[in-house]
Coordinates of C-alpha atoms and ligand atoms in Angstrom, one line a residue:
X1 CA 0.0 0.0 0.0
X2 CA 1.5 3.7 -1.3
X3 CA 2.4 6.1 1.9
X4 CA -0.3 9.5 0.9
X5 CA 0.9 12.8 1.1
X6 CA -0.3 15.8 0.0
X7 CA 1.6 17.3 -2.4
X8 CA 5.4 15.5 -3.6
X9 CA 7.7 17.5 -5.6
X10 CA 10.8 15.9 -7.7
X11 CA 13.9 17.6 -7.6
X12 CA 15.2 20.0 -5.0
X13 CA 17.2 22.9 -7.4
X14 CA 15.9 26.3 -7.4
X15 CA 12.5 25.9 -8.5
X16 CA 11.5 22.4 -6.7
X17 CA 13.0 24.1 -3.3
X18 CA 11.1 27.3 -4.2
X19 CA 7.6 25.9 -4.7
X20 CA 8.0 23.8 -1.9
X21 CA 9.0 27.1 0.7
X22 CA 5.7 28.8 -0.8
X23 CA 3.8 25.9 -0.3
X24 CA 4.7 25.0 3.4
X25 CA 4.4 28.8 4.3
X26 CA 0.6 28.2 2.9
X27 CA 0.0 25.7 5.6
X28 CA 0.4 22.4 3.2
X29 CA 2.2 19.2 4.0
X30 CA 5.0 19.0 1.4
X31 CA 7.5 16.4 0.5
X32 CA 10.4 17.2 -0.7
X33 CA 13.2 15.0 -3.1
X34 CA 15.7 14.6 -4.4
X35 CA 18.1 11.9 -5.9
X36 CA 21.2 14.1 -5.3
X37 CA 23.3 14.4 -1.7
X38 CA 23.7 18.5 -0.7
X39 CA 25.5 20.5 -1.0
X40 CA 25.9 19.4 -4.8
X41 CA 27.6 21.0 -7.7
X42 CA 25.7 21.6 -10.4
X43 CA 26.6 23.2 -14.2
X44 CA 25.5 26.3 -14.5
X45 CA 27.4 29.9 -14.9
X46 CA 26.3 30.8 -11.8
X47 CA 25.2 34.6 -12.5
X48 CA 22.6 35.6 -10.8
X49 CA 20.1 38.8 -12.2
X50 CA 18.9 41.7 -10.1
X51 CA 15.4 39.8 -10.4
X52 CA 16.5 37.0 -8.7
X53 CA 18.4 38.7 -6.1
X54 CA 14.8 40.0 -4.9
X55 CA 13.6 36.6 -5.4
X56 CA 16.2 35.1 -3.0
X57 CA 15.0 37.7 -0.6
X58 CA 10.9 37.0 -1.0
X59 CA 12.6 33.5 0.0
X60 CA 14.3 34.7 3.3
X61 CA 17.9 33.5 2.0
X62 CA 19.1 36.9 0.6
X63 CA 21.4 37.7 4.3
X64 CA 22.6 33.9 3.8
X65 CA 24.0 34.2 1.0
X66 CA 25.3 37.8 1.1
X67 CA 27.3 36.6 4.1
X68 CA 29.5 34.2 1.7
X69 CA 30.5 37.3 0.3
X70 CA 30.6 37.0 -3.5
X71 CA 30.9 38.8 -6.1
X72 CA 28.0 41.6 -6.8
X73 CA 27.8 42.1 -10.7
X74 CA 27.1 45.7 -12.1
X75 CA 26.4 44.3 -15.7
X76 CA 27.4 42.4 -18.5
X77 CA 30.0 42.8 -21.1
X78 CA 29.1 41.2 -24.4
X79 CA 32.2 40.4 -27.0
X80 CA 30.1 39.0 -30.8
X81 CA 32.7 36.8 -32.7
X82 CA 33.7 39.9 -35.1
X83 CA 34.9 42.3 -32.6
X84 CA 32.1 44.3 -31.7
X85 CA 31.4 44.5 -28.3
X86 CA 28.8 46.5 -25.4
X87 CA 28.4 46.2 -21.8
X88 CA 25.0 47.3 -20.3
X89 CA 25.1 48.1 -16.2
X90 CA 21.8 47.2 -14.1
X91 CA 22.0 50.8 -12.3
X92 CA 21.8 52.6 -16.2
X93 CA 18.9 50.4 -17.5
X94 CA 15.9 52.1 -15.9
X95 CA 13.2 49.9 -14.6
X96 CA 13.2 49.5 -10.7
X97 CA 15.6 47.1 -9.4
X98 CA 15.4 45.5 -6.5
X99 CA 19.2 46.2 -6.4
X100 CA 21.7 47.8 -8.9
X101 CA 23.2 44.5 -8.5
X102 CA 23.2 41.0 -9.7
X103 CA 25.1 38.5 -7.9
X104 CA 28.1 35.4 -8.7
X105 CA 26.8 32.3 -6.6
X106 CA 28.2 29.1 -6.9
X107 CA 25.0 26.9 -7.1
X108 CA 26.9 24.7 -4.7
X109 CA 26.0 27.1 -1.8
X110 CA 22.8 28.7 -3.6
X111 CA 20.9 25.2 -4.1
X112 CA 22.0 24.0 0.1
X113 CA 20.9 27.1 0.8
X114 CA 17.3 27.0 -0.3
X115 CA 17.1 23.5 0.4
X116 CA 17.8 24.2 4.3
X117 CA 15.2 26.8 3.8
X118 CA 12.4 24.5 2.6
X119 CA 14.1 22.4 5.6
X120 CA 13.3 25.0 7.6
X121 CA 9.8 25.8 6.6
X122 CA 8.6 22.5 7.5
X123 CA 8.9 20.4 4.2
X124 CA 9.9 17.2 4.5
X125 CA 13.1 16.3 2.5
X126 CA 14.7 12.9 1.6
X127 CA 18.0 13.2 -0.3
X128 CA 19.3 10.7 -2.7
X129 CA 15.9 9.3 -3.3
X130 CA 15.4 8.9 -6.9
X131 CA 12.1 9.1 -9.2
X132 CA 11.4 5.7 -11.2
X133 CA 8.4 5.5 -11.9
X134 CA 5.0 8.1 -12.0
X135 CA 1.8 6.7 -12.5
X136 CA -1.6 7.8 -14.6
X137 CA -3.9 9.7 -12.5
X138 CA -5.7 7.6 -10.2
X139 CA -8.6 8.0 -7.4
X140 CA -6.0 9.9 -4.9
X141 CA -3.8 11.2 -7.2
X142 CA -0.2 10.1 -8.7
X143 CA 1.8 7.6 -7.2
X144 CA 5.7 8.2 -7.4
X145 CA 7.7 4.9 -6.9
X146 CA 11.0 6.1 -5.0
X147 CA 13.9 4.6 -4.8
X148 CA 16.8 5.0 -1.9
X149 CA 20.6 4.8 -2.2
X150 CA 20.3 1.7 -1.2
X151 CA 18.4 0.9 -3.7
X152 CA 15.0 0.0 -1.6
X153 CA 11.8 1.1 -3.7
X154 CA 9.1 2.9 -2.0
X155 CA 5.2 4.3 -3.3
X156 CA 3.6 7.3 -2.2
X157 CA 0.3 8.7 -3.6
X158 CA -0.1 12.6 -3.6
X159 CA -2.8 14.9 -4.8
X160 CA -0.3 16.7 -6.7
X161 CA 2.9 15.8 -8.1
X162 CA 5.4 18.5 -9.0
X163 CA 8.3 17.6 -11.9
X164 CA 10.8 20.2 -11.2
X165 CA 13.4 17.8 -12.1
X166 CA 15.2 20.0 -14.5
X167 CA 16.1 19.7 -18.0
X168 CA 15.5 15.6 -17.9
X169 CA 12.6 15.7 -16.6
X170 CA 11.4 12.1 -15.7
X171 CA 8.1 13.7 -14.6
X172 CA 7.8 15.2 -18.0
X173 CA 9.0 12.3 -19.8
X174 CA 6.3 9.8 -17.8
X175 CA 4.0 11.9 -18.2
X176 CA 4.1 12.7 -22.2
X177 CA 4.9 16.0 -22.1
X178 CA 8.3 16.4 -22.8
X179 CA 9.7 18.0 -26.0
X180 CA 13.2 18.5 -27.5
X181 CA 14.1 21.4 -28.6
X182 CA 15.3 21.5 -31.9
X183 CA 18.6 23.7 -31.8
X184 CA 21.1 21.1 -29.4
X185 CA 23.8 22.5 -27.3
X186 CA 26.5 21.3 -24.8
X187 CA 27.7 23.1 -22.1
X188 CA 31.0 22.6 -20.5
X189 CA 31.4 24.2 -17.2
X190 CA 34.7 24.6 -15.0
X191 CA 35.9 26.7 -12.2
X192 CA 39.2 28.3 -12.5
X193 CA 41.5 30.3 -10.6
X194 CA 43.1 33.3 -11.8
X195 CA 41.8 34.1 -14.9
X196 CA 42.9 37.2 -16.2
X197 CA 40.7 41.0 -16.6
X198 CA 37.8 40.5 -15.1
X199 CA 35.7 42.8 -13.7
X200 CA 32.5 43.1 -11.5
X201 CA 30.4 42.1 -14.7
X202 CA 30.2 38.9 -16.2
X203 CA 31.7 38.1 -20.0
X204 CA 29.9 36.7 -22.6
X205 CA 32.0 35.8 -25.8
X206 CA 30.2 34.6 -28.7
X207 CA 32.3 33.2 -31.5
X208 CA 31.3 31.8 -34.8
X209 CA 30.3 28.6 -33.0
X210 CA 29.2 28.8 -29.5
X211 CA 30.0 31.1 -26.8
X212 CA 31.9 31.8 -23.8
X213 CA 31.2 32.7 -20.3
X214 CA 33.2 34.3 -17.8
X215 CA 31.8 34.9 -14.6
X216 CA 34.0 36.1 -11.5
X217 CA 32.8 34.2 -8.2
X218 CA 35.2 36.2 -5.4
X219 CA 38.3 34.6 -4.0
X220 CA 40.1 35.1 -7.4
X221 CA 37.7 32.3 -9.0
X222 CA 35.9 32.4 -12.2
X223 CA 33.1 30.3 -13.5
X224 CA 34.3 29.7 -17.2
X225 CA 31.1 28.1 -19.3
X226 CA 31.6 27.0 -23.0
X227 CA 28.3 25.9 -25.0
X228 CA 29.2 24.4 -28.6
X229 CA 26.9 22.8 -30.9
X230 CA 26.0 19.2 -29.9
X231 CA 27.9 18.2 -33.0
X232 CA 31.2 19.9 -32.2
X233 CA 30.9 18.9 -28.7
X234 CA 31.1 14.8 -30.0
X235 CA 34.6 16.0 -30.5
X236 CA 35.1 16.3 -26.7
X237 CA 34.4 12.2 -26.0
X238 CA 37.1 10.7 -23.9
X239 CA 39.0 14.0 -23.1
X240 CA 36.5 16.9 -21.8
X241 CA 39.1 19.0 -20.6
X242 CA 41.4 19.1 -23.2
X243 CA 38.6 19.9 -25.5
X244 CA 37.8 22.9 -23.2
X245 CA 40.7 24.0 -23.0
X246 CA 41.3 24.5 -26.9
X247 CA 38.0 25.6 -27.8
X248 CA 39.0 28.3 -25.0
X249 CA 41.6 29.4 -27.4
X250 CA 39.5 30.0 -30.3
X251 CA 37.5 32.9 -29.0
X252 CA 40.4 36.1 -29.4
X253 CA 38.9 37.3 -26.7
X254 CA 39.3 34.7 -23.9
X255 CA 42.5 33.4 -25.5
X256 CA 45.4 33.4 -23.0
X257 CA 43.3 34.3 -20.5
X258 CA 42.1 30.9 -19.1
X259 CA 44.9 28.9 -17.3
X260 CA 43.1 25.3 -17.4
X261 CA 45.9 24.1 -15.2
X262 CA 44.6 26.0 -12.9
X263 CA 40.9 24.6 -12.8
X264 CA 39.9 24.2 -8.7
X265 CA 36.5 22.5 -10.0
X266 CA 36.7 20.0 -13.0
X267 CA 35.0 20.5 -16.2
X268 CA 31.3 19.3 -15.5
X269 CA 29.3 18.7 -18.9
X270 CA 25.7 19.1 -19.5
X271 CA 23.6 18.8 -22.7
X272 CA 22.0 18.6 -25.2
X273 CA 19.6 21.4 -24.4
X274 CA 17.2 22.9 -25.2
X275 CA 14.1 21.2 -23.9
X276 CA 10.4 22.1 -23.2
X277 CA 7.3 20.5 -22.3
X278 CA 4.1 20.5 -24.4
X279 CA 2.3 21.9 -21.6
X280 CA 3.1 22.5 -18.1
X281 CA 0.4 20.8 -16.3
X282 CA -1.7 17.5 -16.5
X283 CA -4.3 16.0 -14.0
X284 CA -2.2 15.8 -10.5
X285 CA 1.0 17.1 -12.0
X286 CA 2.2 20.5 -12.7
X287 CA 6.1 21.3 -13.8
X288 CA 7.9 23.8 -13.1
X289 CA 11.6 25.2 -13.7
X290 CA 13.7 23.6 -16.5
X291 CA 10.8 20.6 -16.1
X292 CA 8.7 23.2 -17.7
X293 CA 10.9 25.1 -20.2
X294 CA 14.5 25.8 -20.8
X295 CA 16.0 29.2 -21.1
X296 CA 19.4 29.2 -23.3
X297 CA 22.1 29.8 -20.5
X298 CA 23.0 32.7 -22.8
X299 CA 20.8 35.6 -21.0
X300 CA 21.4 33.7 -17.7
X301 CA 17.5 33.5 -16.8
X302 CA 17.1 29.9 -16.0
X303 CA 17.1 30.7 -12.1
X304 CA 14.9 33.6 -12.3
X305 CA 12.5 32.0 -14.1
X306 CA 12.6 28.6 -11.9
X307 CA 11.7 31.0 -8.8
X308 CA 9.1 33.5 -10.3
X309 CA 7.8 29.6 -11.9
X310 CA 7.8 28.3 -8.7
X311 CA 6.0 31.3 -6.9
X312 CA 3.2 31.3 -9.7
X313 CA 2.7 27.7 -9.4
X314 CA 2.3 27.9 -5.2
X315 CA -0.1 30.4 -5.8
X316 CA -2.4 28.0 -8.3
X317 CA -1.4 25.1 -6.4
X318 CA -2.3 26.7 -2.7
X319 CA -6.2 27.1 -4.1
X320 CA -6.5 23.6 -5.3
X321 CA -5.5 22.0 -2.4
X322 CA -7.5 23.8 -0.5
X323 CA -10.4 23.2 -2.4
X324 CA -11.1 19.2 -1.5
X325 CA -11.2 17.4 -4.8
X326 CA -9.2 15.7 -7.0
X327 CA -6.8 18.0 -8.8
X328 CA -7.5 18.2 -12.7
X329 CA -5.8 19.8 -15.3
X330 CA -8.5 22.6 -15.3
X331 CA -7.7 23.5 -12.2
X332 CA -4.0 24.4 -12.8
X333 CA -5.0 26.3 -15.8
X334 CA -4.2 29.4 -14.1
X335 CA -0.6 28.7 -13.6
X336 CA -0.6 27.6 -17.8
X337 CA -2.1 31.7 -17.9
X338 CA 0.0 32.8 -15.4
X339 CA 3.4 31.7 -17.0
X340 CA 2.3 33.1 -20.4
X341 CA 1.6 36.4 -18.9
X342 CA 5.1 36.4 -17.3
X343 CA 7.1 34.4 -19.7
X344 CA 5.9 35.2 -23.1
X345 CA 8.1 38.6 -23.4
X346 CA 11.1 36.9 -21.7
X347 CA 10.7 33.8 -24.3
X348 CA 11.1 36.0 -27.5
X349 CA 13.8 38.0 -26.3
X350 CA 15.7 34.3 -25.6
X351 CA 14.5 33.1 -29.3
X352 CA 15.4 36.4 -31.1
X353 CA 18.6 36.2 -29.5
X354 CA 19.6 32.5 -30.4
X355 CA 18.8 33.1 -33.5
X356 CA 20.8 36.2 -33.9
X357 CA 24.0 34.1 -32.7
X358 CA 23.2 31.8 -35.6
X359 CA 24.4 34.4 -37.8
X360 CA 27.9 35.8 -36.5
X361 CA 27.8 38.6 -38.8
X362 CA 24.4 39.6 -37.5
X363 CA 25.1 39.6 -34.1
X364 CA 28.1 41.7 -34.5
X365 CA 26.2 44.3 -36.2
X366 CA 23.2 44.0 -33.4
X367 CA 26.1 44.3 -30.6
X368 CA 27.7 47.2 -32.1
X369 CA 24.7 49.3 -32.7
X370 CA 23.5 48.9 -29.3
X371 CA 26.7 49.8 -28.1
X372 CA 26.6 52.9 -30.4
X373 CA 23.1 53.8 -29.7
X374 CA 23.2 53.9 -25.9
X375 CA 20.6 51.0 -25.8
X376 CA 22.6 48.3 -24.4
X377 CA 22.0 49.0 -20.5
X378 CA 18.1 48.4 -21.6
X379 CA 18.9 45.2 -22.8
X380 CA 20.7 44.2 -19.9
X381 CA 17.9 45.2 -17.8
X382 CA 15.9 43.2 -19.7
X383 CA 17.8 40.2 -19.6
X384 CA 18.5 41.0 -15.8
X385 CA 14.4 40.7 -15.6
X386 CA 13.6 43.8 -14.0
X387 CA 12.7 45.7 -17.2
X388 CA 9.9 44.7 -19.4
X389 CA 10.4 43.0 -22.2
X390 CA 7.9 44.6 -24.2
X391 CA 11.1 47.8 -24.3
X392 CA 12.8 45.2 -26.6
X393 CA 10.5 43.3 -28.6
X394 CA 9.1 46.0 -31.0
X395 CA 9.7 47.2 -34.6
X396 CA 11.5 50.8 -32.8
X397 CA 14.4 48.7 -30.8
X398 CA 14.4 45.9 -33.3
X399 CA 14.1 48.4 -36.0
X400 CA 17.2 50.7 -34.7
X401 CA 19.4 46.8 -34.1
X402 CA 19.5 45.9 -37.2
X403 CA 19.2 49.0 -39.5
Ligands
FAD1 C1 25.7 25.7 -18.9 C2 24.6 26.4 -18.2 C3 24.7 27.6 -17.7 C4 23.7 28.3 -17.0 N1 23.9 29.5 -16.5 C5 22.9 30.1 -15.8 C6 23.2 31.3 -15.1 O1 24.3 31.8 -15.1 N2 22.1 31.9 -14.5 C7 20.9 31.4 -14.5 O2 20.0 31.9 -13.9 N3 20.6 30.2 -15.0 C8 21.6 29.5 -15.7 N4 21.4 28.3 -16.3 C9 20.1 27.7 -16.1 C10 19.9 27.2 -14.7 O3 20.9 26.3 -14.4 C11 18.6 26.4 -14.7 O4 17.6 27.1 -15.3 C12 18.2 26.1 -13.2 O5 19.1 25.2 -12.6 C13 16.8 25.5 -13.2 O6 16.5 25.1 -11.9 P1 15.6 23.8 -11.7 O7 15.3 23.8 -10.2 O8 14.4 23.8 -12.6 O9 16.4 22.6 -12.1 P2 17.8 22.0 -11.6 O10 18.6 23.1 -10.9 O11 18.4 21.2 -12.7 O12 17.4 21.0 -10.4 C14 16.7 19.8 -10.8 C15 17.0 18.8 -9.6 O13 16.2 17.6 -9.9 C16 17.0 16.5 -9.4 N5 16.5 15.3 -10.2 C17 16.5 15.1 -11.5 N6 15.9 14.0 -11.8 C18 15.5 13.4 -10.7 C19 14.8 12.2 -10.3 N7 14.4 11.3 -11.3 N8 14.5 12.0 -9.0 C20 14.9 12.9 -8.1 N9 15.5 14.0 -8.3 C21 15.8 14.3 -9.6 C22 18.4 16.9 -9.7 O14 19.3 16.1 -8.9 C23 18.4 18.4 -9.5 O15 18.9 18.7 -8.1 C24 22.4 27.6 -16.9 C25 22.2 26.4 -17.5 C26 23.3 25.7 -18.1 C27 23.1 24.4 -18.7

């Protein structure tokens, strides 16, 4: 006989810890896992926008992590693969910031940190306790068949089931509603020591295939992210590092500057992304996060949008387990709404610009007329998710980009 419980949510990064803070400050019993051990590393470039910063406080984290005193970023610095380059500062982009300032986090502290948080709230959490198998909607919900480090297979049935199991989602697999994305990427992630001319913004270095990403954590560390086409990054079987490492030297602007020898974290590789789910809820399940949809690590939005996600679907969530019925997809709709409303902007400005970086040429002409006509900072806010999309996304910016 399946253990019940009320609501179960896969996968304890940013957006399952999120959605399951909001939920136990609601009043609802919440279980928590995850099939990882915390603190855990995790690839990512580890830039965090001014959005997110006043997510993390919403949260209650914010004095946390401000006390591992890292790196507060004033902006970005883009560098397109023909020379042309901008940098856009958070305090110059208008909108109203919850702070001027982003923030370098190593997810290694950021993730342990929520995750004591949810901890903290009341949610029950099991660590390395892994998702096999979901079942259809039944009578009582979803069983989850869990499995322990041991290997020791458990059931428990829950109203609701929530896949924020990232990019893989089994949850979205199971449940059908899992799509690939058609343009695949690899990521290669590495921290390394010393690496020369950085600032207080983070780097991005787009070349003529893939892109660079320098992003200084404190202590004289930088997070150094390389995404490649999935068919370059076959290339990199057997010898991850030393593929890095001379991919590295391709982009003239990171050249020379990277010292793989002196790599404190090893090259962690993730891929091939992008993902996305047909739709983000069913009967008894609702995803959030990466589950949901994938943001190119480009515009560094993936964490934002896994907490504003999670914060939209607590709010859905909250009213349908309060009302005492089985919980249908017509019930969620309003998270399905609510995530257009928030996303939609965000989700062109992504696709615009991965299709921009298709075209070298193109890009370097869209950096360098941004740069020239003092409309990079707005694009920066945009991307740093306190500035409306909408400023972006319409023939007069668009227009003045490209002509
Ligand atoms: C190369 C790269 C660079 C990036 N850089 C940035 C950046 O600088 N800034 C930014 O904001 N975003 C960035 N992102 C995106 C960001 O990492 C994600 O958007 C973010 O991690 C999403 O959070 P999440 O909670 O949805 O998923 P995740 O953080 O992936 O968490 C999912 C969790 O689910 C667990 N899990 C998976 N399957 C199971 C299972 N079957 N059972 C139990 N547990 C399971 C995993 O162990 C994991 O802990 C980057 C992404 C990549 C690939």
């Amino acid at each position: 006989m399946a253990e019940r419980a009320g609501v179960v949510i896969v996968g304890a990064g940013p957006a399952g810890s999120a959605t399951a803070i909001h939920l136990a400050r609601a009043g609802h019993a919440v279980t928590l896992i995850d099939r990882a051990r915390f603190p855990r590393e995790k690839a990512c470039s580890e830039y965090l926008s001014p959005e997110t910063v006043r997510h993390l406080a919403t949260l209650g984290v914010l004095d946390t992590l401000d006390a591992h005193g890292r790196t507060a970023l004033e902006g970005t610095r883009v560098r397109a693969a023909h020379g042309a380059s901008l940098i856009g500062r958070f305090a110059d982009a208008g909108g109203s910031p919850f702070r001027s300032t982003g923030l370098a986090m190593p997810r290694r502290i950021l993730d342990a940190t929520l995750l004591d948080a949810a901890r903290a709230a009341g949610v029950t959490v099991h660590e390395e306790t892994t998702l096999r198998v979901l079942s259809a909607m039944g009578p009582h919900g979803r069983t989850s068949t869990l499995e322990d480090a041991a290997g020791r297979r458990h059931a428990v049935t829950a109203r609701c089931v929530v896949g924020a199991d990232g990019l893989r989602s089994v949850v979205a697999r199971q449940a059908g509603l899992h799509r690939q994305g058609w343009l695949k990427r690899v990521a290669f992630v590495a921290h390394v020591e010393g690496v020369t001319g950085l600032g207080r913004v983070a780097e991005m270095h787009v070349g003529k295939a893939g892109y660079v990403g320098l992003n200084p954590l404190g202590d004289n560390i930088a997070n150094v992210a390389l995404v490649v086409p999935a068919a370059l990054a076959a290339e990199a079987r057997g010898d991850a590092a030393g593929f890095f490492h001379r991919q590295l030297e391709t982009f003239p602007s990171v050249r020379g500057r990277v010292d793989v020898a002196r790599t404190v974290r090893e090259v962690m590789v993730t891929g091939p992304f992008a993902a996305s789910s047909r739709r983000s809820t069913a009967d008894g399940l609702l995803l959030v996060g990466d589950a949901a949809d994938f943001f190119d690590p480009f515009t560094g939005e993936g964490v934002c949008s896994a907490l504003a996600g999670a914060a939209l679907a607590a709010e859905t969530l909250d009213g349908a387990l309060r009302a005492n019925a089985a919980i249908t997809t017509a019930q969620l709709a309003g998270y399905r709404h609510a995530r257009r409303r928030a996303f939609l902007g965000k989700w062109i400005v992504e696709r615009l610009i991965g299709y921009a970086m298709l075209s070298p040429r193109l890009f370097d002409r869209a950096v360098a007329r941004l740069d020239r006509r003092g409309m990079a900072d707005t694009l920066i806010g945009v991307t740093g998710d306190f500035v409306s999309p909408w400023r972006v996304v319409n023939p007069w910016f668009l227009g003045k980009m490209i002509v």
